[in-house]
Coordinates of C-alpha atoms in Angstrom, one line a residue:
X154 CA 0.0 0.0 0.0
X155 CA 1.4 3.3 -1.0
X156 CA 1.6 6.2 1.9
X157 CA -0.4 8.4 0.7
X158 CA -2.8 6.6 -1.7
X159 CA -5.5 8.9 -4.4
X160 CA -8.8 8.5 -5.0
X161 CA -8.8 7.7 -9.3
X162 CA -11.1 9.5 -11.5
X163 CA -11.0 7.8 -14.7
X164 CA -12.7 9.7 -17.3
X165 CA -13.6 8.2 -21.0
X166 CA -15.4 9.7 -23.9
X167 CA -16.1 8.0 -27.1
X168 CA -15.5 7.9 -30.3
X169 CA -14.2 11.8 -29.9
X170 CA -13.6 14.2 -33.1
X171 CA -10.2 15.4 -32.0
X172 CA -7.4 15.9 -34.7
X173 CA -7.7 18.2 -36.5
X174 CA -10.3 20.2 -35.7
X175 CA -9.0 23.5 -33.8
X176 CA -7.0 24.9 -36.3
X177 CA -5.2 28.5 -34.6
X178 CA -5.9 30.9 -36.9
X179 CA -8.4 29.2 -39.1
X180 CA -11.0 27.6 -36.8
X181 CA -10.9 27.9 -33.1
X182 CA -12.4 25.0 -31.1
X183 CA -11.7 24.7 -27.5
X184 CA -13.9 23.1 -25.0
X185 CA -13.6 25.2 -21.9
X186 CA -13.2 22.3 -19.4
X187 CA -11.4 20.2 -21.2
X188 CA -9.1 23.7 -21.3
X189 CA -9.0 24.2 -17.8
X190 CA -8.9 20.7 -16.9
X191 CA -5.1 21.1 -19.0
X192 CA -4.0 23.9 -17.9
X193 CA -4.1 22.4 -14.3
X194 CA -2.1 19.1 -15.1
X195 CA -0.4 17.8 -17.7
X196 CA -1.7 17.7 -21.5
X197 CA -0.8 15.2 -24.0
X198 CA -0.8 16.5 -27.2
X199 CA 0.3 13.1 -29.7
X200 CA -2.0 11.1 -27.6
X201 CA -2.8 7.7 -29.7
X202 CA -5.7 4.9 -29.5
X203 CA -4.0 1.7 -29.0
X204 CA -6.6 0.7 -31.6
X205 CA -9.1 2.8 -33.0
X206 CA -12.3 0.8 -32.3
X207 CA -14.6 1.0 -29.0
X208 CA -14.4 -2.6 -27.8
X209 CA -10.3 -3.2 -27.9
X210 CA -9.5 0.0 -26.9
X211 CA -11.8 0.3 -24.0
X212 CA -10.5 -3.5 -23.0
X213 CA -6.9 -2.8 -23.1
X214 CA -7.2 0.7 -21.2
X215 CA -8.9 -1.6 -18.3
X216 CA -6.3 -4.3 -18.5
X217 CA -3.0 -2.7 -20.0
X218 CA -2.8 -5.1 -22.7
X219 CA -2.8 -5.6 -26.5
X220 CA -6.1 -6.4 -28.4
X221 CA -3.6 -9.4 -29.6
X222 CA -3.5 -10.4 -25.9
X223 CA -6.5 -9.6 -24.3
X224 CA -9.0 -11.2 -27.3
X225 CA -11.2 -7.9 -28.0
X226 CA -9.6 -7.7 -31.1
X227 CA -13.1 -6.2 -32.6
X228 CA -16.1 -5.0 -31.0
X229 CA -18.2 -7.5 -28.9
X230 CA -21.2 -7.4 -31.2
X231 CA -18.9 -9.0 -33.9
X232 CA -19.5 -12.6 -32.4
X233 CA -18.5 -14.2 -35.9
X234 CA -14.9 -12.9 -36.4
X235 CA -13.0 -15.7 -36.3
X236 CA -10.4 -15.5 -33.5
X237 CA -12.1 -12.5 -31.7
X238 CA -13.6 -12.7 -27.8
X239 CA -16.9 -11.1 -27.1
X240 CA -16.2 -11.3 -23.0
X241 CA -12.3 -11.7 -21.3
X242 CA -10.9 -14.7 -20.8
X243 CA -11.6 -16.5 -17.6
X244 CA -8.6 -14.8 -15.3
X245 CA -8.0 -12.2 -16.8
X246 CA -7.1 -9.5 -14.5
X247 CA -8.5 -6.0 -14.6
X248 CA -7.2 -2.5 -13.1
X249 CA -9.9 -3.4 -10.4
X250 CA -7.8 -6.3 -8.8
X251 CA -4.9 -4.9 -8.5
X252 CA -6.3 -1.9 -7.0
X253 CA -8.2 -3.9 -4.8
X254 CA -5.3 -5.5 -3.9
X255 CA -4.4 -2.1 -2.5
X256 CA -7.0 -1.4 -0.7
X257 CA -9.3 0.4 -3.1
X258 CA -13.2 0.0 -3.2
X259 CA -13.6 0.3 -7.5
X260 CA -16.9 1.7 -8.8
X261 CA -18.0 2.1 -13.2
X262 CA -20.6 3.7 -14.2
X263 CA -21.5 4.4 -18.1
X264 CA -20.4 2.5 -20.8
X265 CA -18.9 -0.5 -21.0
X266 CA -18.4 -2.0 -24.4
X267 CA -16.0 -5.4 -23.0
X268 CA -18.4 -7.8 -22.8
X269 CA -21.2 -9.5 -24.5
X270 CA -22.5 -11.5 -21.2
X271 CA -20.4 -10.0 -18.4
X272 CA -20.5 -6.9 -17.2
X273 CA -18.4 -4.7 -14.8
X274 CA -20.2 -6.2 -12.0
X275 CA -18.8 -9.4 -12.6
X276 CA -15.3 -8.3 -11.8
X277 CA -16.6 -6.8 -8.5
X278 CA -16.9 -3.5 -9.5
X279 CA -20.2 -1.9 -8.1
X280 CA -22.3 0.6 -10.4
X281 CA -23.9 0.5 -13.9
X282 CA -23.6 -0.4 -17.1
X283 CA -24.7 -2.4 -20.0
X284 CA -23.9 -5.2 -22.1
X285 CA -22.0 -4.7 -25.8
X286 CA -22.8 -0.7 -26.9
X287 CA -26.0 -0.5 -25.0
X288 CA -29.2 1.2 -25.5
X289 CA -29.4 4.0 -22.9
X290 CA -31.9 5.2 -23.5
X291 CA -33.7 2.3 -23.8
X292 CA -32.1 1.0 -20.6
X293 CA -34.3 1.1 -16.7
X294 CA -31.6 3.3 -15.1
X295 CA -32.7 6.3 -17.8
X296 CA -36.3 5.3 -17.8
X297 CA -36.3 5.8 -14.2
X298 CA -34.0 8.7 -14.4
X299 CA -36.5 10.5 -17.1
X300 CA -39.4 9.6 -15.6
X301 CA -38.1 11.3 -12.0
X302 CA -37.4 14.4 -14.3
X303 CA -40.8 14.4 -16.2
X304 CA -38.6 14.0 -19.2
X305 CA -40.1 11.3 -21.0
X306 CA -38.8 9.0 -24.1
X307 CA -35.5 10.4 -25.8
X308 CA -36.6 12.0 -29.3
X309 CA -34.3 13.5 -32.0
X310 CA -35.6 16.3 -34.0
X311 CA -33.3 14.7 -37.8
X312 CA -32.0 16.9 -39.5
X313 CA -29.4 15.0 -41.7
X314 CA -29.3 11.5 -42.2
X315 CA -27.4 9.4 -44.2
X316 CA -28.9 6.6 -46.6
X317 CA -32.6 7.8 -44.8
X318 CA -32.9 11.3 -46.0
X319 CA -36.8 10.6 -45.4
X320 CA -36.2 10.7 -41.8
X321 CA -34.6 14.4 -42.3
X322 CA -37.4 16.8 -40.6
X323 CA -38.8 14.2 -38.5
X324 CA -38.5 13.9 -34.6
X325 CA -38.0 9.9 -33.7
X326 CA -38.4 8.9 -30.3
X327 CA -35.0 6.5 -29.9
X328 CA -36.0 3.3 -29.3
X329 CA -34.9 0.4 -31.0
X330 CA -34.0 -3.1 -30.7
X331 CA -30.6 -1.9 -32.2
X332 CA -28.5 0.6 -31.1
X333 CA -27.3 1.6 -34.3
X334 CA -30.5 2.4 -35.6
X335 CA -30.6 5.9 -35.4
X336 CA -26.5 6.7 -35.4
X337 CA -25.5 7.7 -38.8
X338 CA -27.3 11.3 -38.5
X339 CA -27.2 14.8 -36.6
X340 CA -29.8 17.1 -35.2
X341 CA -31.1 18.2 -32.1
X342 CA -32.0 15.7 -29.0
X343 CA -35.9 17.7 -28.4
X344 CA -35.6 18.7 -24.3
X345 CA -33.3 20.0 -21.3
X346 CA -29.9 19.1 -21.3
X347 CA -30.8 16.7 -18.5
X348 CA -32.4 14.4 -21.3
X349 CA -28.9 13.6 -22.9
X350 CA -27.1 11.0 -21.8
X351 CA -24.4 12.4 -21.0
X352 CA -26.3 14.7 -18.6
X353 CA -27.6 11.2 -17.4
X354 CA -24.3 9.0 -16.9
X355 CA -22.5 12.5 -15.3
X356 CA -25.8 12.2 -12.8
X357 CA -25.1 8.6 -12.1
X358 CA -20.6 9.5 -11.7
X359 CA -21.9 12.6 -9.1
X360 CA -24.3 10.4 -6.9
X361 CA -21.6 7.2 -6.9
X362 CA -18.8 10.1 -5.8
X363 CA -21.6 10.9 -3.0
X364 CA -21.8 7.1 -1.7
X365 CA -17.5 7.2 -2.0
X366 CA -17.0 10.0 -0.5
X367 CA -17.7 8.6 3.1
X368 CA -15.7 5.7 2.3
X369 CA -12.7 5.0 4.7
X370 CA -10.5 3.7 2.2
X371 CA -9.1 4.7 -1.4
X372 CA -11.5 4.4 -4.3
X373 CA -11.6 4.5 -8.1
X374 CA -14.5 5.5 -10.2
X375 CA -14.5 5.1 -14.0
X376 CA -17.3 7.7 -15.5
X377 CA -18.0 6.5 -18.9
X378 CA -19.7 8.3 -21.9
X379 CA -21.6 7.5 -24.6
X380 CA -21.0 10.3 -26.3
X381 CA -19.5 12.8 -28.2
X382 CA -20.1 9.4 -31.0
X383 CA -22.7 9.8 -33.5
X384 CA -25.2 10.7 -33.7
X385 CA -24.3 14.2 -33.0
X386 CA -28.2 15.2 -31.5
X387 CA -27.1 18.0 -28.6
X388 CA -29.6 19.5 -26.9
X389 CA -30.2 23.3 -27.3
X390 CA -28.9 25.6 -25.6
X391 CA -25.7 23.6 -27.0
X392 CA -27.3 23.1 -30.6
X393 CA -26.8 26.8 -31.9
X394 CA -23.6 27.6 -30.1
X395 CA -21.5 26.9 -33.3
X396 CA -21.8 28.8 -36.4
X397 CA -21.7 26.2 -39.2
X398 CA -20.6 29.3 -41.0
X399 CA -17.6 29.7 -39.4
X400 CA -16.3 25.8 -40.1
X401 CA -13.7 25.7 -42.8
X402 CA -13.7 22.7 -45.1
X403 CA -11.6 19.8 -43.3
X404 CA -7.7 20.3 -44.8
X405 CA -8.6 16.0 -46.3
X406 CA -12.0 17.2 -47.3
X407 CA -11.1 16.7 -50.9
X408 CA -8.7 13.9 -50.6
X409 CA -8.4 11.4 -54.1
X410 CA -6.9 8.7 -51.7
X411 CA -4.4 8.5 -54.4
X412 CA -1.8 6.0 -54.2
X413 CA -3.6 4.9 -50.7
X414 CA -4.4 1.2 -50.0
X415 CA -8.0 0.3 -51.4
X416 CA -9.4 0.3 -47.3
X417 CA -9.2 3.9 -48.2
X418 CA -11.4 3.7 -51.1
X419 CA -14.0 1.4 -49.8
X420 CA -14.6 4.0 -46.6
X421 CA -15.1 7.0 -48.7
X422 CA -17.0 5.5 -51.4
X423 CA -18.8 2.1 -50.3
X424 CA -19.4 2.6 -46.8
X425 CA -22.6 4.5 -45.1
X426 CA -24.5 5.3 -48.7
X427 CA -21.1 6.8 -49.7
X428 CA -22.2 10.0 -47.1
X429 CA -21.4 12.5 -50.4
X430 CA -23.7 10.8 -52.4
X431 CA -26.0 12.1 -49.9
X432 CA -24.5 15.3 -48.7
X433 CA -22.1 16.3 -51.6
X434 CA -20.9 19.7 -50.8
X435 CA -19.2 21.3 -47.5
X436 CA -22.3 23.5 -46.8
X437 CA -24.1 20.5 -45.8
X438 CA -21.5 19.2 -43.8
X439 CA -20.9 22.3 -42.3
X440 CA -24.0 21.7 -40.2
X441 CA -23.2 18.4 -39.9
X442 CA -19.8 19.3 -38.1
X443 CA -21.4 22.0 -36.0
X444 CA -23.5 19.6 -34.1
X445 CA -20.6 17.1 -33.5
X446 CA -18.5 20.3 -31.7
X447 CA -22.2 21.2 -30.3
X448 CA -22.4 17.7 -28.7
X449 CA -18.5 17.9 -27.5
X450 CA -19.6 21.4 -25.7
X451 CA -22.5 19.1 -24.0
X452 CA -20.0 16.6 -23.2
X453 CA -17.5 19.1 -21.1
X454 CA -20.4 20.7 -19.4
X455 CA -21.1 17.2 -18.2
X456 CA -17.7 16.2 -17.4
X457 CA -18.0 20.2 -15.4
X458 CA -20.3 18.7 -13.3
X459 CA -18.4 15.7 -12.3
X460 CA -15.3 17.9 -11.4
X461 CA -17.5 20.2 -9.8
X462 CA -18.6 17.8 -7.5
X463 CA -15.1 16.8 -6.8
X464 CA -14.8 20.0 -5.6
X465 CA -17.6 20.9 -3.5
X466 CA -16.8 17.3 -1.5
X467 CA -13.7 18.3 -0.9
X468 CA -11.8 15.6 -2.6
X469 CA -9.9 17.4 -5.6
X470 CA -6.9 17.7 -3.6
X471 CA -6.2 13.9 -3.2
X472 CA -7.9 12.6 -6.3
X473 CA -5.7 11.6 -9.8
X474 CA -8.1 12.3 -12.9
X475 CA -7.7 10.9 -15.9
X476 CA -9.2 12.2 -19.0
X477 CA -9.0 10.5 -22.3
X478 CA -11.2 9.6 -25.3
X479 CA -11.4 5.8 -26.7
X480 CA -10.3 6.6 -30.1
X481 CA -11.4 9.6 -32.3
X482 CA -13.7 10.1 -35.3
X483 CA -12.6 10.1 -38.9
X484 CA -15.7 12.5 -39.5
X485 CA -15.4 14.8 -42.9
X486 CA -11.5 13.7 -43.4
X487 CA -10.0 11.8 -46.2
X488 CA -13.1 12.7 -49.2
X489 CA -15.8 13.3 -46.7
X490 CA -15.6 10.0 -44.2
X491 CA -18.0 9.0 -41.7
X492 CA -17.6 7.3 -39.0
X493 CA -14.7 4.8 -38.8
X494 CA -13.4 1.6 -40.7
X495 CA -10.2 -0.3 -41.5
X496 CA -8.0 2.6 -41.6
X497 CA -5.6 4.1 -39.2
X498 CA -5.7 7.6 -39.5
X499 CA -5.0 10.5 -37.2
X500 CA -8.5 11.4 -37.4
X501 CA -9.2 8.3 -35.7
X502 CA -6.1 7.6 -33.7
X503 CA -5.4 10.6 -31.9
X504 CA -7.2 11.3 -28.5
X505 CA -7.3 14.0 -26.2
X506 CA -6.0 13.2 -23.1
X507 CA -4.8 14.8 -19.5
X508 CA -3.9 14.1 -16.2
X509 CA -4.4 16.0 -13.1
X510 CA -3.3 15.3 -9.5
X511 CA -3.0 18.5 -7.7
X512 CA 0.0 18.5 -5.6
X513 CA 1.9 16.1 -7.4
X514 CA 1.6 17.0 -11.3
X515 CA 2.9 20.2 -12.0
X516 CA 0.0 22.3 -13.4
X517 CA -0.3 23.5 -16.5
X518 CA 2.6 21.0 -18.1
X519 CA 2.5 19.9 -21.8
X520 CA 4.3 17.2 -23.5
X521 CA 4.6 16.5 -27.2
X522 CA 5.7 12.7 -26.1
X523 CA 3.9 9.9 -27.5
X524 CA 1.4 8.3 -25.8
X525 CA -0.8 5.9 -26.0
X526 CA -4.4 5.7 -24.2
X527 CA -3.8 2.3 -22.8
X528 CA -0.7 4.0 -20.3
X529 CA -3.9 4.6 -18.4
X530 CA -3.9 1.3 -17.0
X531 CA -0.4 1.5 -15.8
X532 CA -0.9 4.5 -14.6
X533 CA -3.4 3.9 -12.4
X534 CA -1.8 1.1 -10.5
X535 CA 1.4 3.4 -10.3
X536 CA 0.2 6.2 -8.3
X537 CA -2.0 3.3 -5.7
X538 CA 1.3 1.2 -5.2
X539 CA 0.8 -1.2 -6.8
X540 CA 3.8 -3.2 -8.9
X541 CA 3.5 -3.3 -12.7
X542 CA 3.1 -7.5 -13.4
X543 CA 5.5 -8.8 -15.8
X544 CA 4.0 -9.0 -19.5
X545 CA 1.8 -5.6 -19.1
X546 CA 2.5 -3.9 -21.9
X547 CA 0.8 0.1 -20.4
X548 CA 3.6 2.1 -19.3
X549 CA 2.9 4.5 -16.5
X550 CA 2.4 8.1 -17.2
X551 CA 3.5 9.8 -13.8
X552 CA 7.6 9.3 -14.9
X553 CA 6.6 11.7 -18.2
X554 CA 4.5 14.3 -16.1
X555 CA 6.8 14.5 -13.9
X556 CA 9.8 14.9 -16.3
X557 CA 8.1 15.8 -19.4
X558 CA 11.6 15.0 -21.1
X559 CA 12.5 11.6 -19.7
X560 CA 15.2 9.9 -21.4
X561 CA 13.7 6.4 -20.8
X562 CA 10.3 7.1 -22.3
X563 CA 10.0 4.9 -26.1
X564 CA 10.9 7.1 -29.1
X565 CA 7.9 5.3 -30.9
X566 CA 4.4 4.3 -29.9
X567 CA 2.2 0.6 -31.3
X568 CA -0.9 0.5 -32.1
X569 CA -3.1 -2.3 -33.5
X570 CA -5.8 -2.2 -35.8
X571 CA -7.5 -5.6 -36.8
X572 CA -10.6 -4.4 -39.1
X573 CA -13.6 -2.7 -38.8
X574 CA -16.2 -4.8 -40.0
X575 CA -13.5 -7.3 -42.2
X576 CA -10.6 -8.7 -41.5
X577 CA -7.7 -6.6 -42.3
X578 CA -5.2 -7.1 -39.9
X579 CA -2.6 -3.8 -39.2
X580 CA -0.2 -3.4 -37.2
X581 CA 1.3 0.2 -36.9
X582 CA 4.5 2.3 -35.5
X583 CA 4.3 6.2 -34.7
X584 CA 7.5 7.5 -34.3
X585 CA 8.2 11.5 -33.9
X586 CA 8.5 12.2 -37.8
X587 CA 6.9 9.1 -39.5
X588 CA 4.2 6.7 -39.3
X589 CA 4.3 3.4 -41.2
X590 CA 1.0 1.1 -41.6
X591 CA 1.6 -2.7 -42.2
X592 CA -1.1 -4.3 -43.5
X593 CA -2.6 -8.2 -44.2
X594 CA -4.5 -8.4 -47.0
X595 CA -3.9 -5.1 -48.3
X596 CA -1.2 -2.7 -49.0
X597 CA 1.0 -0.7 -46.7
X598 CA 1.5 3.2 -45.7
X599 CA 4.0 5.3 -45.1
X600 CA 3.9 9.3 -44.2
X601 CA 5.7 11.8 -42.7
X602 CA 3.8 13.6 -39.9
X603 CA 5.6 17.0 -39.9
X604 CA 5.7 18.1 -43.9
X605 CA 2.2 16.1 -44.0
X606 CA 0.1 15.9 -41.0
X607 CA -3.0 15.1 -42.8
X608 CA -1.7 12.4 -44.6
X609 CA -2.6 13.5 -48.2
X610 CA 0.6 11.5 -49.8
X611 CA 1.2 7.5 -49.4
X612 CA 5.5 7.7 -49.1
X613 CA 6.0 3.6 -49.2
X614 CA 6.7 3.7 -52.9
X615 CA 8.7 7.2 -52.8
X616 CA 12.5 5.6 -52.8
X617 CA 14.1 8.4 -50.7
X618 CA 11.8 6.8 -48.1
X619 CA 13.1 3.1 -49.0
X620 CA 15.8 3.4 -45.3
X621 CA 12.4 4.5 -43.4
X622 CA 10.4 1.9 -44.8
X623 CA 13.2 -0.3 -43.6
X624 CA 14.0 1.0 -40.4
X625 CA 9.9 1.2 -39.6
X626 CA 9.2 -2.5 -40.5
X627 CA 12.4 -3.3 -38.1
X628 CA 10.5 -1.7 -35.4
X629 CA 7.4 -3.5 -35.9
X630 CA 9.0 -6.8 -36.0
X631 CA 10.6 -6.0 -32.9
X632 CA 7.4 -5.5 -31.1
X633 CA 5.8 -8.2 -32.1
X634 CA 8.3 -10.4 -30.9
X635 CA 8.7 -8.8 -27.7
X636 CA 5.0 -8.5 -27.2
X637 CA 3.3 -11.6 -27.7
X638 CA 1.5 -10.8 -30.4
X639 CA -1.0 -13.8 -30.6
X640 CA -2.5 -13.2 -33.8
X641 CA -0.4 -15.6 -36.4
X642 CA -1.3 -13.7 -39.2
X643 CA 0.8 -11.0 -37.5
X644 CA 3.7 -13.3 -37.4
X645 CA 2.7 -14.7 -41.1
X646 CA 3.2 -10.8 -42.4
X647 CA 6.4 -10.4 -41.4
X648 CA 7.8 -14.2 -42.4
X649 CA 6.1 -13.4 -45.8
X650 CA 7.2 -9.8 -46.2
X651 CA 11.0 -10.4 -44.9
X652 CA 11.8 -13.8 -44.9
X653 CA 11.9 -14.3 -41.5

């Protein structure tokens, strides 16, 4: 047990429309919580999803581990992938044991997304959430919430919609036996703010820091969000703070995906209708993007409510919060996008992320290091005491914010990507200049990060780059090896590619 254990505040937002959309002297977007949430501990600004899709990310930031290792290799709704796991293996060890191990009492509330048939109660963590995505609103907790409120059923007021432009002008009450049946639009959620979900899981994170707050031991609480994911339906007064106006075209609006691997191709012109059959031009999209920054302004506020509460029960002072998104949102990049898919993109792999523990993190630090969102887990166990167990792959943060240029730290960062509704298997290195994509079953990437941050031109066939191409593949072989990678096809790639 350390001497002077925190309470953890883990906060996660999904699915979050990060890079690149504050652009200083083009388009400024800055969520002021978020903001002063920074400017209070330590921002990461090259922040990367281990892998860009809900399920293994969300699994390997509670266990420290690679999709490879931990078996979420797609989302838990994807029961048919060959290979993939819908709930962890029996044994497998969360953040929650070895923090109980420490003495901490561990409380989730929100969602959960790592597991089909067992929930975060079934590792002993009291609270709420649901199986696979979950239907909130759908769900008793907000029923019971809404009713207490007077709020009624959810209802969207559609404004855009892609491949249902019918529905546009319509309000639908949001209830449906799947929960992607009303995500691929934007509009406005008809109501208070207290009818979003987000409202709704910050409620349920304030009345759980209540209960812990009397607790004579050290606790954790994981707050969870839905949102800022599509659909992008804020509530007013949020709908009609942004002037869709004012939104410049996204610098990959236009992109040909020249010279890119055909993954490109099929998620700008097969996937979702393709969205500019049904909303062409950037006026349209425009309004589109103005309710996803809309919703992100919702999701602070909330977030300012959970922090707020920190405050007024006195437990800022000895609390660590972490505040990170799952992955981000490929949203009007690279030909007009929606969504996500097979591609590894900075739209989707960058996240925003912070940490603040007053007292010990130096406020108002910033690091340019790489990152990744599983150090999370690591983290956490760090600042209770507990010892990192051998084969976690999460590094902790604490070393960096405390020595924002610490020699040890990786020159590179890993990420996995296995397919987003197919099987295409990539494996990827982020180092400060370059970023190389190797890919099974379709062709590889490289570009360079500072001349071309929104990766406009594929470099693996340029031969100046032949030494990086080299040098990049090295790395990833290299990791694989020393990570366990347990995905074959992995090891298949690189015996193939290199005659290993």
């Amino acid at each position: 047990m350390a001497p002077t254990q925190p309470n953890i505040l883990f906060i996660i937002t999904d699915h979050h429309a990060h890079f690149d959309h504050s652009r200083p002297g083009e388009f400024e977007f800055a969520p002021p919580v978020f903001e002063r949430f920074c400017s209070q501990g330590v921002r990461f600004d090259r922040a990367y999803a281990v892998c860009p899709i809900c399920s293994p990310a969300r699994a390997s930031m509670l266990t420290g581990l690679y999709p490879s290792v931990h078996g979420l290799r797609w989302n838990t709704e994807a029961t048919r992938m060959p290979g993939n796991r819908t709930d962890f293996a029996t044994g497998t060890r969360l953040y929650s044991h070895f923090l109980s191990e420490q003495g901490y009492r561990s409380a989730y509330v929100g969602k959960w997304h790592c597991g089909h048939d067992q929930l975060a109660a079934d590792y002993g963590i009291e609270g709420w959430s649901l199986p696979d995505y979950g239907k909130v609103y759908m769900s008793e907790a907000y029923r019971g919430y809404a009713n207490e409120r007077g709020l009624g059923d959810a209802r969207a007021r559609i404004e855009h919609y892609l491949e249902r432009p019918e529905w546009e002008g319509k309000t639908l009450i949001l209830h449906h036996e799947s929960p992607w049946r009303f995500m691929n639009g934007s509009g406005v959620l008809v109501g208070p703010p207290e009818a979003h979900e987000e409202s709704f899981v910050a409620h349920l994170a304030v009345e759980k820091l209540k209960q812990l707050a009397g607790a004579d031991q050290p606790w954790s609480l994981v707050a969870s969000f839905w949102g800022p994911h599509q659909p992008y339906y804020p509530t007013e007064p949020y709908a009609g703070m942004i002037d869709p106006g004012s939104i410049p075209p996204y610098p990959s609006f236009e992109d040909d995906c020249r010279g890119k691997p055909l993954r490109h191709l099929i998620h700008r012109d097969l996937t979702h209708g393709p969205p500019r059959k049904y909303w062409p031009d950037w006026p349209v999209w425009q309004e589109v993007v103005a309710r996803c920054y809309e919703q992100q302004l919702q999701l602070d506020a909330a977030v300012g409510t959970i922090l707020a509460a920190l405050d007024s029960l006195d437990l800022t002072g000895n609390t660590l919060v972490i505040w990170l998104a799952d992955h981000g949102d490929a949203l009007a990049s690279h030909g007009g996008v929606w969504d996500k898919a097979s591609t590894f993109t900075e739209e989707v792999a960058r996240v925003p992320m912070a940490v603040r523990w007053p007292g010990e993190l130096r406020a108002g630090t910033r690091t340019s290091r790489l990152v990744s969102n599983m150090d999370a887990t690591a983290t956490m166990l760090d600042a209770a005491g507990a010892s990192l167990p051998a084969g976690m792959h999460s590094r902790s943060l604490l070393p960096l914010c405390r020595d924002p240029q610490a020699a040890d730290w990786p020159d590179q960062v890993v990420c996995e990507h296995n397919g987003h509704g197919d099987n295409i298997l990539q494996r990827i290195v982020v180092t400060d200049r370059y970023k190389y994509v190797a890919a099974l079953f379709d062709g590889d990437e490289l570009y360079d990060l500072q001349k071309d941050p929104h990766e406009m031109t594929n470099l693996l066939h340029s031969g100046e780059h032949a030494g990086v191409c080299e040098e990049m593949r090295a790395r990833l072989i290299e990791h694989i090896e020393c990570t366990g990678d347990r995905l074959a096809a992995a090891r298949l790639l690189y015996a193939l590619r290199h005659g290993l």
